[in-house]
XYZ file of C-alpha atoms in Angstrom:
143
model
C 9.814 10.404 -4.083
C 8.331 13.589 -2.668
C 4.803 13.224 -1.285
C 2.052 14.538 -3.497
C -0.651 16.485 -1.689
C -3.944 17.520 -3.147
C -6.619 19.495 -1.370
C -10.297 19.461 -2.000
C -13.547 18.298 -0.525
C -16.139 15.588 -0.796
C -19.383 17.004 -2.190
C -22.913 16.091 -1.133
C -22.980 13.165 -3.589
C -19.784 11.654 -2.187
C -17.558 12.718 -5.108
C -14.043 13.963 -4.448
C -13.503 17.489 -5.825
C -9.923 18.769 -5.977
C -9.112 22.477 -5.824
C -6.359 22.116 -8.408
C -7.194 18.968 -10.329
C -4.980 19.750 -13.335
C -1.924 20.283 -11.106
C -2.624 16.994 -9.324
C -2.906 15.130 -12.632
C 0.419 16.592 -13.803
C 2.077 15.370 -10.601
C 0.641 11.891 -11.164
C 1.994 11.821 -14.722
C 5.476 12.328 -13.287
C 5.293 9.008 -11.394
C 3.947 6.415 -13.852
C 3.868 2.740 -12.852
C 4.252 3.564 -9.162
C 2.447 1.829 -6.325
C 0.944 4.454 -4.011
C -1.165 4.724 -0.884
C -4.010 7.213 -0.886
C -4.970 8.599 2.522
C -7.837 11.025 3.017
C -8.187 13.032 6.195
C -10.863 15.420 7.364
C -9.577 18.879 8.176
C -10.953 21.530 10.483
C -12.077 24.812 8.975
C -9.942 27.951 9.058
C -9.810 29.882 12.297
C -11.286 33.311 12.982
C -7.719 34.591 13.483
C -6.785 33.388 9.985
C -9.925 35.034 8.643
C -9.047 38.382 10.279
C -5.481 38.218 8.959
C -6.689 37.452 5.437
C -9.425 40.092 5.182
C -7.712 42.681 7.403
C -4.142 42.278 6.155
C -3.652 40.215 3.025
C -6.576 41.600 0.991
C -5.828 45.307 1.664
C -2.118 44.872 0.899
C -2.778 42.999 -2.357
C -5.436 45.567 -3.232
C -2.915 48.385 -2.735
C -0.323 46.526 -4.813
C -2.824 46.158 -7.636
C -3.780 49.825 -7.319
C -0.107 50.791 -7.640
C -0.109 48.911 -10.957
C -3.157 50.828 -12.161
C -5.700 48.102 -11.362
C -8.394 49.410 -9.044
C -10.512 46.742 -7.377
C -12.792 46.559 -4.380
C -11.911 44.261 -1.497
C -14.506 41.741 -2.746
C -13.104 41.864 -6.290
C -9.601 41.325 -4.904
C -10.853 38.338 -2.904
C -12.520 36.926 -6.042
C -9.331 37.427 -8.072
C -7.259 35.544 -5.498
C -9.778 32.700 -5.291
C -9.821 32.376 -9.080
C -6.039 32.459 -9.256
C -5.340 30.038 -6.400
C -8.499 27.980 -5.812
C -9.528 27.288 -9.382
C -11.393 24.031 -9.875
C -11.959 22.151 -13.083
C -14.967 19.974 -13.720
C -15.140 17.709 -16.751
C -18.520 16.877 -18.233
C -19.414 13.516 -19.758
C -18.647 14.890 -23.226
C -15.184 16.110 -22.133
C -15.966 19.807 -21.782
C -13.884 21.482 -19.077
C -15.755 23.924 -16.863
C -13.756 26.118 -14.506
C -15.015 27.397 -11.192
C -13.484 28.710 -7.999
C -13.330 26.998 -4.662
C -14.457 28.609 -1.448
C -12.056 29.827 1.213
C -14.755 28.931 3.749
C -14.263 25.252 2.941
C -10.488 25.260 3.495
C -8.957 23.626 6.534
C -6.511 25.589 8.662
C -3.565 24.007 6.855
C -5.089 24.518 3.405
C -5.861 28.141 4.252
C -2.247 28.699 5.383
C -1.015 27.207 2.104
C -3.460 29.410 0.172
C -2.082 32.509 1.914
C 1.514 31.397 1.308
C 0.807 31.064 -2.427
C -0.702 34.558 -2.392
C 2.335 35.944 -0.566
C 4.716 34.359 -3.070
C 2.693 35.670 -6.022
C 2.465 39.138 -4.469
C 6.237 39.234 -4.000
C 6.936 38.089 -7.565
C 4.142 39.814 -9.501
C 3.277 42.890 -7.431
C 6.734 43.348 -5.886
C 5.221 43.664 -2.406
C 5.819 41.809 0.826
C 2.870 40.663 2.888
C 3.953 40.516 6.527
C 3.254 37.545 8.753
C 0.324 37.940 11.156
C 2.620 38.812 14.076
C 4.269 41.676 12.184
C 2.829 45.171 12.142
C 2.669 47.295 9.041
C 0.959 50.402 7.749
C -0.428 50.896 4.279
C -2.016 53.822 2.482
C -5.364 53.135 0.892
């Protein structure tokens, strides 16, 4: 069985909040009647280098890709779009109502932030038909 990983945080009341709860639940449904071990580990926050790569490279490239499709967004709107697409959270009230919200990139660990960027890069390649270079690569874009 492949390991199932879920990312999230523990809120101020001690409740576990998953960034993609519905995806996690679907993965659990695929392994009914299985004995598992749940391990939680605290992660360090993203680095300033990751932050510079995201806001200085990923956001402008995605923004240009969207612009090429006729969708004009500011950098902040692009950031919000990516958070909604890849850090969506679902909260279920006592009466069963599902409320969607977005997670914060500030709360992601270094590993979680890398995975977030990888999901963006894959989506950008498939949906926008653009390649987002790795941090070590140089590129030029027209804005």
